[in-house]
Amino acid sequence: QTTPIADSNWPQHGRTPAEQRYSPLKQINTDTVSRLGLAWYQDFDTFRGQEGTPLVIDGVMYVTTNWSKVEAVEAETGKVLWYYDPRVPGNAAVRGCCDTVNRGAAYADGRVFVGTFDGRLLALDAKNGHLLWSVNTIPQEATLGGIRSYTIDGAPRVAKGVVMIGNGGAEFGARGFVSGFDEKTGALKWRFYTVPAPGNKPDGAASDKILHDRAYRTWSPTGAWTTSGGGGTVWDSIVYDPETDLVFLGVGNGSPWNYRVRSDGVGDNLFLASIVAIRPETGEYVWHFQETPMDQWDFTASQPMMLLDLTLNGEKRHLLAQAPKNGFFYLLDAATGEFVSATPYTFLNWAKGVDPKTGRPNFVPDSLWSLTGKVWMGIPGSLGGHNWAPMAYSPDTGYVYIPAQELPEPFLPEKNFALHKMGVNLGIDLTGLPDDPKIVNAVNSGLKGWLEAWDPVAGKVAFKVPHDTPWNGGVLATAGNLVFQGLATGGFEAYDAHTGKRLYHFDAHSGIVAPPVSYAVNGRQYIAVEVGWGGAFPLMGGAMARHANTTINHSRLLVFALDGQASLPTEIRTGQAVVPTQQTFDAAKAEKGYMLYQHFCMACHGDNAVAGGVLPDLRWSGALDNDAAFSAIVSKGALENYGMVGFSKMLTPQETENIRQFLIRRSLAAKAH
Ligand SMILES: O=C(O)c1cc(C(=O)O)c2c(n1)C(=O)C(=O)c1cc(C(=O)O)[nH]c1-2
Ligand SMILES: [Ca+2]
């Protein structure tokens, strides 16, 4: 039933339904890659994180960029064929944890499907970009009167005439669900909620029976989840497997993070941090596997999944593979969900292995910080041993290439948990990195990132390519015995797939987080990648993110080919002028402003008011010198069109002023260093 995919195309998110991100093209190979050069490039119109996987179908490339913008370009020349701006309102930015990114479109039967950050799903005519249909994927009741927060940044998937999309929001209060829409009309076919409703009430959805019979009893009848939604957002990975006719949903973390507050410390909280298999036409439940019961570390199972056909102990197996945040590499039987193996692909300290039969982790008791009430230095931290940046598999080497990292994080219960609308709702202490440069340097030197070649049959690392920092780009493997990856530090690299030897380097002038793709037009092979530093770590990470990337965001599409002759402009934007404020501050007010900042501002402007190279660094904001201007922006929303909403409903004028006092303190402290 599946039509063969031409070698020259990249028609789906992971190229084929198996999502291995392997291109059979080999004009660019270990022998020729030294001749690789820029064939053409395009400047984007947004300087924020770019996480998109371009699709290429018969010489036309479909690109999505920040703020859910879409364009079609000639893949050979870069000539723009059409451009579609869904006009996401600026005030939607604050509903998401991690930048107004978009990870890509889906294509089927002449239609391009894209999710928008404000929760719509669009179908565009692939020929001219005209809107065919648009649906709001977020039902009114799911928002609980605006308390719960939903965004879309993941790529839709299409199977059997059904377009499927989930959403994000579990850091802000959300109840996860995935919806399936008719490809032709946009009519809703089914909805699958990933966590139960309070009181075990039915939703009239495909998930009703399994939530009622199985999931509800894994939650306390009370707890903050009854308002905050419980989490379980399917914000990135959805894979359809034609062989088993199953759709696999990668389900996210709990909301709030604090498991004691969320569920009174009771139950495993299904289907948080689980993979759930459903049917594409109906959304009917088939199986699930929970990777992290009692999640309290933001250990999502939403990381990219792929299908692998491997011979294990002499037996051919059709497997689903994932390297989720929690640090274990999982293999599950794709048809049944039967646990096969879970092996650490990175250093992890929260579990001592898993039960060999069930795959349930053996928790290190101290890791359950919400129950112990004590600080836990978790590895991985909430950004995971691997996040959304896709991995790739080469059938030639048998390795899975993982953009792996080590980013430790302290977890400590928040003293007075309060559910905020438009503020982060974690139930975790949000004290930032202290100012002391010695501590900052020590923390930064402990952050690691590397490209890992993982042997899924042997269950061990084949080799590692160390990078300077964490939060590097997604990976592409090709039949040219090459692996391509962009780096946080702005390099675009090619490595020998067998050895990890670096064979090519290009300076992209800006951090790369997106995954490359490969395609061919008129017999010439190309490699394309979106450039643009952003996403969770650059926005939230403060001094750690700044350390990882010292340029600012230059968002572009780069396309490489053998003997490419183009070059980037040499001018590198240096970004915001560093102008410390002339004001003085009131110590008591500034101290009060600190935690308010961490709850309401940090998610975008960076931990402890150090911006990570994407959005404005508030220490240098001219508005610090003018309390009327500050309040016009922070309270009244003067910059709403750029994503900076007014917080007057959440923050009193005095609280807003306290935040300004805190920022003045930070500005002066930076001047002092
Ligand atoms: O729980 C959620 O709903 C949710 C959503 C998203 C998102 O939509 O991007 C991310 C996360 N969580 C998350 O935990 C995370 O680490 C993350 C990184 C990114 C990114 O794009 O860089 N998004 C998200
Ligand atoms: Ca999350």
XYZ file of C-alpha atoms and ligand atoms in Angstrom:
698
model
C 0.000 0.000 0.000
C 2.956 2.348 0.392
C 4.290 3.847 -2.816
C 8.057 3.574 -3.121
C 9.954 6.749 -2.282
C 12.320 8.032 -4.972
C 15.925 8.269 -3.767
C 15.914 11.930 -4.779
C 13.039 12.887 -2.458
C 12.588 13.654 1.225
C 8.794 13.512 1.298
C 8.167 12.858 5.000
C 9.473 14.142 8.314
C 11.950 11.275 8.781
C 12.124 10.635 4.987
C 10.343 7.244 5.160
C 7.657 5.994 7.549
C 10.436 4.308 9.582
C 11.841 7.821 10.199
C 15.461 6.680 10.074
C 16.598 9.913 8.409
C 18.807 7.975 6.046
C 19.256 9.150 2.462
C 20.285 6.542 -0.149
C 22.091 9.254 -2.159
C 25.876 8.955 -2.402
C 27.248 11.499 -4.849
C 28.441 13.299 -1.752
C 30.543 10.668 -0.013
C 33.689 10.223 2.038
C 35.810 10.695 -1.106
C 34.029 13.742 -2.533
C 32.865 15.600 0.566
C 35.938 17.828 0.593
C 34.444 19.456 -2.532
C 31.227 20.314 -0.686
C 30.293 23.979 -0.846
C 27.325 26.261 -0.382
C 25.087 26.022 -3.483
C 22.589 28.676 -2.347
C 21.112 30.112 0.811
C 18.084 32.086 1.877
C 17.755 34.550 4.769
C 14.680 33.922 6.889
C 12.450 36.733 8.121
C 12.595 35.654 11.782
C 15.664 35.571 13.980
C 14.542 32.937 16.411
C 15.023 29.191 16.724
C 14.661 27.234 13.484
C 13.899 23.564 14.043
C 12.297 22.591 10.738
C 12.870 19.540 8.606
C 12.380 20.680 4.996
C 10.439 18.294 2.752
C 11.512 17.813 -0.854
C 9.168 16.356 -3.433
C 10.157 16.274 -7.122
C 12.360 19.332 -7.008
C 10.169 21.468 -4.742
C 11.164 22.127 -1.150
C 8.585 22.905 1.558
C 10.125 24.778 4.459
C 8.591 25.821 7.772
C 10.168 28.444 9.990
C 9.590 30.203 13.293
C 6.062 31.526 13.909
C 4.784 28.593 11.779
C 5.532 30.268 8.450
C 5.609 28.078 5.348
C 7.181 28.469 1.937
C 7.785 26.441 -1.196
C 11.052 26.990 -3.063
C 12.724 25.461 -6.083
C 15.055 22.969 -4.447
C 17.698 23.460 -7.131
C 17.894 27.256 -7.079
C 16.124 28.553 -3.984
C 13.651 30.540 -6.067
C 10.583 31.193 -3.906
C 7.417 29.671 -5.411
C 5.017 30.721 -2.661
C 5.012 31.902 0.928
C 2.315 31.490 3.561
C 2.260 33.382 6.847
C -0.501 32.045 9.103
C -0.263 35.259 11.147
C 0.083 33.663 14.533
C -0.806 36.415 17.010
C 2.200 37.621 19.008
C 0.415 36.891 22.263
C 0.595 33.143 21.554
C 4.348 33.084 22.270
C 3.833 33.123 26.019
C 1.736 29.948 25.894
C 4.783 27.846 25.004
C 7.810 26.860 27.023
C 10.403 26.834 24.320
C 10.351 29.425 21.536
C 7.814 29.856 18.719
C 9.546 27.130 16.730
C 8.140 24.790 14.098
C 9.577 21.372 13.251
C 8.094 20.909 9.812
C 5.211 20.146 7.514
C 3.645 16.945 6.220
C 2.770 16.288 2.584
C 0.154 14.062 0.993
C -1.769 14.092 -2.285
C -0.878 17.641 -3.306
C -1.532 19.102 0.136
C 0.927 20.552 2.631
C -0.138 20.304 6.281
C 1.300 22.473 9.017
C 0.463 23.107 12.653
C 0.525 26.712 13.881
C 1.830 27.881 17.233
C -1.647 29.092 18.230
C -3.110 25.626 17.772
C -4.471 25.526 14.227
C -3.865 22.827 11.657
C -3.715 24.087 8.071
C -3.928 22.363 4.720
C -2.303 24.315 1.885
C -2.387 23.611 -1.826
C 1.147 22.430 -2.599
C 1.020 24.094 -6.028
C 0.281 27.655 -4.947
C 0.120 27.812 -1.140
C -3.594 28.614 -1.092
C -5.374 27.699 2.117
C -7.593 24.648 1.556
C -8.836 24.279 5.110
C -7.953 25.362 8.624
C -9.151 23.898 11.920
C -8.654 24.904 15.524
C -7.249 21.719 17.059
C -7.767 22.884 20.658
C -11.336 22.344 21.865
C -12.602 25.135 24.119
C -13.167 22.783 27.065
C -9.519 21.660 27.012
C -8.316 25.125 28.046
C -10.431 25.203 31.225
C -11.239 28.861 30.751
C -7.708 29.788 29.677
C -5.917 28.175 32.650
C -4.440 25.493 30.418
C -1.993 26.375 27.740
C -1.580 24.787 24.303
C 0.759 25.385 21.392
C 1.754 23.430 18.293
C 5.351 23.235 17.117
C 5.633 19.576 16.058
C 5.234 18.298 12.511
C 1.911 16.654 11.622
C 1.932 13.101 10.249
C -0.456 11.648 7.673
C -1.610 8.041 7.478
C -4.531 6.532 5.597
C -6.081 9.885 4.840
C -5.843 11.098 8.442
C -3.669 14.051 9.496
C -2.520 13.747 13.091
C -1.230 16.455 15.387
C -0.608 16.866 19.121
C 0.463 19.941 21.093
C 2.731 21.302 23.826
C 2.077 23.048 27.119
C 2.830 20.707 30.019
C 5.115 23.282 31.671
C 2.195 25.713 31.868
C -0.735 23.440 32.672
C -2.084 21.328 29.822
C -3.863 18.043 29.324
C -2.304 16.230 26.407
C -4.221 14.897 23.436
C -3.733 14.033 19.798
C -6.341 14.660 17.113
C -6.887 13.004 13.750
C -8.454 15.031 10.927
C -9.709 14.024 7.514
C -6.992 14.896 5.012
C -9.458 16.238 2.447
C -11.860 18.252 4.592
C -10.242 18.856 7.965
C -13.187 17.184 9.699
C -12.270 15.756 13.106
C -12.178 11.954 12.973
C -11.003 11.193 16.499
C -9.263 12.546 19.542
C -7.077 10.622 21.981
C -6.411 12.119 25.424
C -3.239 10.877 27.075
C -4.281 11.456 30.684
C -7.677 10.935 32.310
C -10.174 13.647 33.171
C -10.858 14.450 36.834
C -13.479 12.144 38.303
C -12.827 9.605 35.533
C -15.336 11.397 33.311
C -15.575 10.379 29.648
C -14.608 12.915 26.975
C -16.546 11.324 24.162
C -13.126 10.518 22.687
C -11.315 7.442 21.369
C -9.370 7.305 24.633
C -12.414 7.043 26.919
C -12.307 3.312 27.567
C -8.598 2.862 28.217
C -8.411 5.971 30.401
C -11.410 4.768 32.385
C -10.332 1.144 32.706
C -6.605 1.495 33.041
C -5.157 5.008 33.418
C -7.436 6.685 35.959
C -6.460 4.428 38.848
C -2.806 5.393 38.364
C -3.644 8.951 39.496
C -4.745 10.275 42.861
C -8.404 11.367 42.728
C -7.199 14.761 43.967
C -3.981 16.721 43.395
C -3.063 19.685 41.236
C -3.516 17.659 38.040
C -7.280 18.031 38.336
C -6.793 21.702 37.398
C -3.399 21.812 35.732
C -4.432 19.075 33.316
C -1.802 16.520 34.300
C 0.419 17.067 31.231
C 1.184 14.236 28.831
C 1.484 16.469 25.781
C 2.462 14.819 22.488
C 4.554 17.769 21.364
C 6.861 16.153 18.880
C 7.114 12.535 17.838
C 4.278 10.672 16.140
C 5.235 7.753 13.887
C 2.979 5.696 11.622
C 4.148 2.170 10.816
C 2.479 0.696 7.701
C 3.713 -2.778 8.629
C 1.790 -2.983 11.915
C -0.767 -0.324 10.919
C -0.078 1.440 14.210
C 0.497 5.071 15.118
C 2.974 5.569 17.948
C 2.524 8.621 20.147
C 5.461 9.945 22.169
C 3.789 11.233 25.343
C 5.343 13.972 27.466
C 5.862 14.893 31.104
C 3.560 15.604 34.027
C 1.989 18.965 34.798
C 3.056 20.291 37.246
C 6.438 18.540 37.356
C 6.144 18.044 41.113
C 4.642 14.558 41.422
C 3.670 14.982 45.062
C 1.775 18.180 44.295
C 0.437 16.801 41.008
C -0.959 13.482 42.162
C -0.525 13.520 45.959
C 2.463 11.231 45.435
C 0.140 8.429 44.291
C 0.308 6.179 41.210
C 2.396 5.854 38.066
C 0.355 8.522 36.231
C -0.412 6.845 32.923
C 0.210 7.739 30.112
C 2.859 10.264 31.121
C 6.315 9.589 29.680
C 4.918 6.654 27.687
C 4.701 5.461 24.119
C 1.076 4.735 23.208
C 0.103 2.808 20.064
C -3.233 3.585 18.424
C -5.018 2.935 15.102
C -4.825 5.682 12.476
C -8.457 5.608 11.297
C -10.114 5.503 14.710
C -7.605 6.467 17.387
C -8.372 3.138 19.038
C -5.899 2.150 21.767
C -3.698 -0.895 21.084
C -0.766 -0.904 23.531
C 1.375 1.326 25.720
C 4.745 1.247 27.397
C 5.611 3.666 30.194
C 9.280 4.605 30.247
C 9.251 6.808 33.340
C 6.537 6.098 35.923
C 5.941 8.907 38.455
C 7.662 11.436 36.196
C 9.057 14.439 38.078
C 12.035 15.365 35.922
C 10.293 16.467 32.700
C 11.325 13.073 31.318
C 9.190 13.147 28.229
C 8.837 10.198 25.875
C 8.202 12.723 23.099
C 11.676 12.392 21.614
C 11.914 11.183 18.003
C 11.128 7.496 17.451
C 12.231 5.285 14.567
C 11.451 1.780 13.352
C 14.341 -0.681 13.122
C 14.441 -4.209 11.717
C 17.215 -5.878 13.662
C 18.396 -9.400 14.295
C 18.625 -9.880 18.049
C 19.902 -13.217 19.382
C 19.401 -14.766 15.964
C 15.807 -13.588 15.722
C 14.488 -10.986 13.249
C 12.583 -8.302 15.125
C 10.515 -5.336 13.970
C 11.253 -2.750 16.643
C 10.406 0.740 17.765
C 13.472 2.635 19.015
C 13.742 5.790 21.103
C 16.410 7.649 23.065
C 14.162 9.753 25.314
C 15.260 12.381 27.811
C 15.622 9.869 30.656
C 18.909 8.493 29.281
C 17.923 4.918 28.349
C 17.843 3.706 24.744
C 14.632 1.690 24.366
C 13.758 -1.103 21.975
C 10.146 -2.271 21.974
C 8.365 -4.789 19.789
C 6.490 -2.539 17.378
C 3.469 -4.815 17.019
C 2.874 -5.585 20.687
C 4.788 -2.996 22.714
C 6.601 -5.843 24.436
C 9.666 -4.558 26.258
C 12.895 -5.682 24.594
C 15.672 -3.607 26.155
C 16.615 -0.336 27.833
C 20.305 0.500 27.955
C 21.837 3.815 29.075
C 23.099 5.749 26.044
C 24.419 8.511 28.311
C 25.341 8.904 31.950
C 22.250 8.760 34.182
C 21.960 8.747 37.955
C 18.216 8.475 38.697
C 17.803 4.723 38.110
C 19.897 1.614 38.577
C 18.892 -0.145 35.380
C 15.443 -1.500 34.659
C 13.549 -4.677 35.452
C 14.635 -7.029 32.653
C 11.093 -8.366 32.174
C 8.940 -5.256 32.463
C 11.392 -2.464 31.670
C 10.321 -0.572 34.801
C 13.208 1.555 36.099
C 14.757 0.760 39.462
C 14.621 4.226 41.010
C 17.457 5.587 43.073
C 15.325 6.618 46.102
C 16.903 10.072 46.423
C 15.953 10.879 42.843
C 12.290 11.098 43.894
C 12.819 14.704 44.998
C 9.170 15.645 45.209
C 8.695 12.901 47.806
C 11.951 13.339 49.739
C 11.660 17.139 49.761
C 15.429 17.271 49.372
C 17.457 18.689 46.541
C 18.370 16.130 43.870
C 21.140 16.855 41.360
C 19.666 14.991 38.445
C 21.495 13.664 35.403
C 19.984 13.952 32.917
C 18.236 17.186 33.870
C 14.968 18.335 32.387
C 16.493 18.958 28.949
C 17.369 15.302 28.713
C 20.284 13.160 27.607
C 18.780 13.779 24.191
C 15.978 16.187 23.345
C 13.884 16.713 20.188
C 16.798 17.024 17.718
C 16.290 13.927 15.575
C 18.687 11.001 15.508
C 19.492 9.048 12.336
C 20.182 5.393 11.498
C 22.471 4.019 8.829
C 21.709 0.484 7.636
C 25.288 0.452 6.267
C 26.934 0.811 9.666
C 24.084 -0.442 11.827
C 24.512 2.580 14.114
C 21.957 5.025 15.438
C 23.500 8.514 15.587
C 22.243 10.391 18.645
C 22.756 14.112 19.365
C 23.497 13.334 23.008
C 24.268 15.643 25.903
C 24.870 15.933 29.623
C 23.113 18.829 31.351
C 22.770 18.201 35.094
C 19.995 20.027 36.949
C 19.060 20.532 40.598
C 15.492 19.517 41.500
C 13.995 20.859 44.748
C 10.306 21.258 45.634
C 8.949 24.795 45.455
C 7.914 25.996 48.917
C 4.549 27.511 47.994
C 3.193 26.054 44.801
C 0.699 28.313 43.044
C -0.901 27.629 39.697
C -0.066 30.561 37.425
C -1.834 31.435 34.265
C 0.938 32.313 31.765
C 3.687 31.465 34.230
C 5.634 28.244 34.520
C 3.845 25.677 36.676
C 6.428 23.189 37.785
C 6.202 22.971 41.568
C 9.971 23.110 41.555
C 12.288 25.652 43.124
C 13.271 28.071 40.376
C 16.341 29.607 42.003
C 18.692 30.444 39.159
C 22.379 30.026 38.695
C 24.134 32.362 41.159
C 26.165 35.355 39.947
C 29.507 34.137 41.200
C 31.631 33.743 38.038
C 33.507 30.854 39.662
C 30.272 28.890 40.070
C 29.040 29.871 36.614
C 32.286 28.687 35.045
C 32.260 25.463 37.024
C 28.695 24.711 35.909
C 29.457 25.595 32.297
C 32.536 23.421 32.167
C 30.402 20.473 33.314
C 28.003 20.761 30.345
C 28.668 18.286 27.566
C 27.417 17.527 24.102
C 28.511 14.919 21.603
C 27.448 12.935 18.566
C 27.043 9.343 19.630
C 27.147 6.339 17.319
C 25.045 3.802 19.169
C 25.041 0.124 18.274
C 21.449 -0.951 19.007
C 22.193 -4.662 18.597
C 25.162 -4.738 20.954
C 23.524 -2.104 23.171
C 26.661 -0.030 23.432
C 28.443 3.048 22.171
C 30.458 2.481 18.993
C 32.129 5.905 19.082
C 31.571 9.448 20.256
C 32.429 12.735 18.586
C 32.792 15.271 21.405
C 31.388 18.771 20.811
C 32.213 21.963 22.710
C 28.741 22.382 24.202
C 25.335 20.702 24.558
C 22.190 21.463 22.464
C 23.514 20.521 19.048
C 21.504 19.867 15.902
C 19.653 16.858 14.557
C 21.406 14.258 12.431
C 21.308 12.967 8.842
C 22.932 9.707 7.680
C 23.605 9.002 3.997
C 24.698 6.142 1.762
C 27.841 8.184 1.093
C 29.108 6.816 4.435
C 28.512 10.242 5.923
C 26.756 11.666 8.931
C 25.845 15.373 8.921
C 25.203 17.517 11.964
C 24.986 21.240 12.730
C 26.359 22.456 16.041
C 25.313 24.892 18.746
C 28.549 26.737 18.099
C 27.597 27.311 14.447
C 29.604 24.640 12.663
C 28.006 22.481 10.005
C 29.930 19.203 9.944
C 30.196 15.919 8.050
C 31.694 12.827 9.672
C 32.733 9.417 8.456
C 29.795 7.201 9.468
C 32.069 4.311 10.460
C 34.673 6.194 12.462
C 33.364 9.647 13.356
C 36.324 11.327 11.682
C 35.414 14.896 10.740
C 35.626 15.330 6.970
C 33.933 18.683 6.404
C 33.341 21.922 8.306
C 31.405 25.050 7.376
C 30.949 28.138 9.546
C 27.226 28.960 9.561
C 27.656 32.088 11.750
C 24.932 30.965 14.143
C 23.940 27.982 16.228
C 22.213 25.128 14.403
C 19.614 22.983 16.111
C 17.619 21.712 13.096
C 18.258 18.392 11.334
C 19.718 18.348 7.780
C 18.057 16.526 4.875
C 19.369 15.320 1.516
C 17.743 15.241 -1.926
C 18.655 15.380 -5.601
C 17.506 17.460 -8.568
C 18.692 16.847 -12.134
C 21.265 14.357 -10.966
C 22.884 16.646 -8.399
C 22.779 15.771 -4.692
C 22.059 18.483 -2.114
C 22.208 18.755 1.664
C 19.876 21.328 3.237
C 19.715 22.601 6.809
C 17.958 25.412 8.636
C 20.226 27.610 10.738
C 18.909 29.483 13.775
C 19.868 29.146 17.428
C 16.833 28.652 19.636
C 14.462 26.309 21.412
C 14.312 25.499 25.100
C 17.938 25.752 26.194
C 18.814 29.014 24.399
C 15.716 30.741 25.754
C 15.763 29.427 29.308
C 19.356 28.451 29.834
C 20.702 31.879 30.822
C 24.460 31.982 31.311
C 24.723 28.314 30.312
C 23.134 28.951 26.930
C 25.197 32.071 26.356
C 28.285 30.023 27.035
C 27.220 27.517 24.376
C 26.723 30.115 21.679
C 28.340 33.507 21.684
C 27.006 34.848 18.387
C 23.402 35.851 17.993
C 20.767 34.296 15.848
C 21.221 34.535 12.059
C 18.344 32.493 10.687
C 18.876 31.024 7.239
C 18.374 28.041 5.022
C 21.692 26.643 3.759
C 21.886 24.268 0.804
C 25.129 22.486 -0.051
C 26.308 20.541 -3.104
C 29.610 19.402 -4.593
C 31.469 22.384 -6.047
C 28.921 24.828 -4.600
C 30.231 28.361 -5.108
C 28.014 30.546 -2.928
C 29.220 32.230 0.250
C 27.542 33.852 3.232
C 27.807 37.603 3.806
C 30.837 38.204 5.992
C 29.001 40.686 8.181
C 28.000 39.043 11.449
C 25.321 40.780 13.473
C 26.567 41.320 16.990
C 23.138 41.923 18.448
C 22.111 44.037 21.357
C 24.338 46.863 22.536
C 25.509 46.222 26.083
C 24.366 49.335 27.935
C 24.164 48.920 31.711
C 21.464 50.996 33.372
C 22.152 54.222 35.272
C 19.455 53.469 37.844
C 19.828 52.349 41.432
C 17.627 49.701 42.998
C 15.814 48.903 46.203
C 17.273 45.662 47.579
C 14.056 44.378 49.142
C 12.001 45.006 46.018
C 14.661 43.498 43.785
C 14.708 40.357 45.898
C 10.930 40.035 45.563
C 11.276 40.586 41.829
C 13.727 37.715 41.485
C 11.267 34.813 41.905
C 8.621 36.681 39.899
C 11.155 36.976 37.090
C 11.961 33.273 37.301
C 8.258 32.351 37.082
C 7.110 34.789 34.417
C 10.136 35.932 32.395
C 12.871 33.302 32.637
C 11.325 30.838 30.173
C 12.065 33.273 27.321
C 14.604 35.811 28.593
C 16.867 33.340 30.374
C 17.685 32.107 33.826
C 18.619 34.921 36.222
C 18.199 37.514 33.443
C 21.002 36.359 31.167
C 19.636 35.890 27.638
C 20.976 32.974 25.620
C 21.421 34.718 22.271
C 17.891 34.651 20.864
C 15.554 37.083 22.651
C 16.488 40.451 24.227
C 18.765 40.460 27.259
C 16.736 42.522 29.706
C 19.810 43.714 31.562
C 20.498 46.013 28.610
C 16.894 47.105 28.076
C 16.471 50.866 27.750
C 13.125 50.455 29.504
C 14.907 49.849 32.814
C 15.595 53.583 32.936
C 11.963 54.516 32.459
C 9.324 52.947 34.663
C 6.485 54.157 32.424
C 8.045 52.488 29.384
C 8.732 49.361 31.406
C 5.137 49.144 32.520
C 3.867 49.863 28.986
C 5.777 46.804 27.805
C 5.482 44.427 30.746
C 1.967 45.303 31.915
C 0.207 46.731 28.907
C 1.803 44.647 26.172
C 3.291 47.363 23.946
C 5.472 44.754 22.219
C 2.789 42.090 21.932
C 3.223 41.714 18.180
C 6.761 40.476 18.795
C 5.634 37.888 21.311
C 5.944 39.967 24.496
C 2.460 40.033 26.009
C 1.221 42.332 28.764
C 1.102 40.650 32.156
C -1.376 43.013 33.837
C -3.770 40.156 34.609
C -1.022 38.140 36.292
C 1.172 40.771 37.912
C 0.167 43.768 40.018
C 1.840 47.125 39.228
C 3.956 46.639 42.360
C 5.065 43.175 41.217
C 5.960 44.543 37.791
C 8.019 47.246 39.465
C 9.732 44.601 41.613
C 10.791 42.803 38.442
C 12.247 46.068 37.115
C 14.155 46.522 40.381
C 15.525 42.998 40.048
C 16.635 43.652 36.477
C 18.404 46.846 37.536
C 20.231 44.796 40.161
C 21.279 42.327 37.493
C 22.338 45.048 35.087
C 24.557 46.674 37.692
C 25.987 43.329 38.802
C 26.972 42.559 35.214
C 28.681 45.958 34.979
C 30.593 45.125 38.148
C 32.104 41.936 36.663
O 5.795 19.471 27.998
C 5.550 20.059 26.944
O 4.402 20.277 26.546
C 6.707 20.473 26.145
C 6.574 21.123 24.920
C 7.719 21.483 24.207
C 7.467 22.150 22.910
O 6.290 22.216 22.526
O 8.333 22.618 22.232
C 9.000 21.175 24.764
C 9.004 20.510 26.009
N 7.895 20.189 26.659
C 10.226 20.129 26.657
O 10.182 19.550 27.748
C 11.455 20.417 26.052
O 12.516 20.074 26.585
C 11.439 21.118 24.815
C 12.485 21.567 24.018
C 11.898 22.197 22.965
C 12.537 22.876 21.856
O 11.851 23.099 20.850
O 13.721 23.215 21.983
N 10.555 22.125 23.082
C 10.249 21.474 24.196
Ca 8.066 19.354 28.888
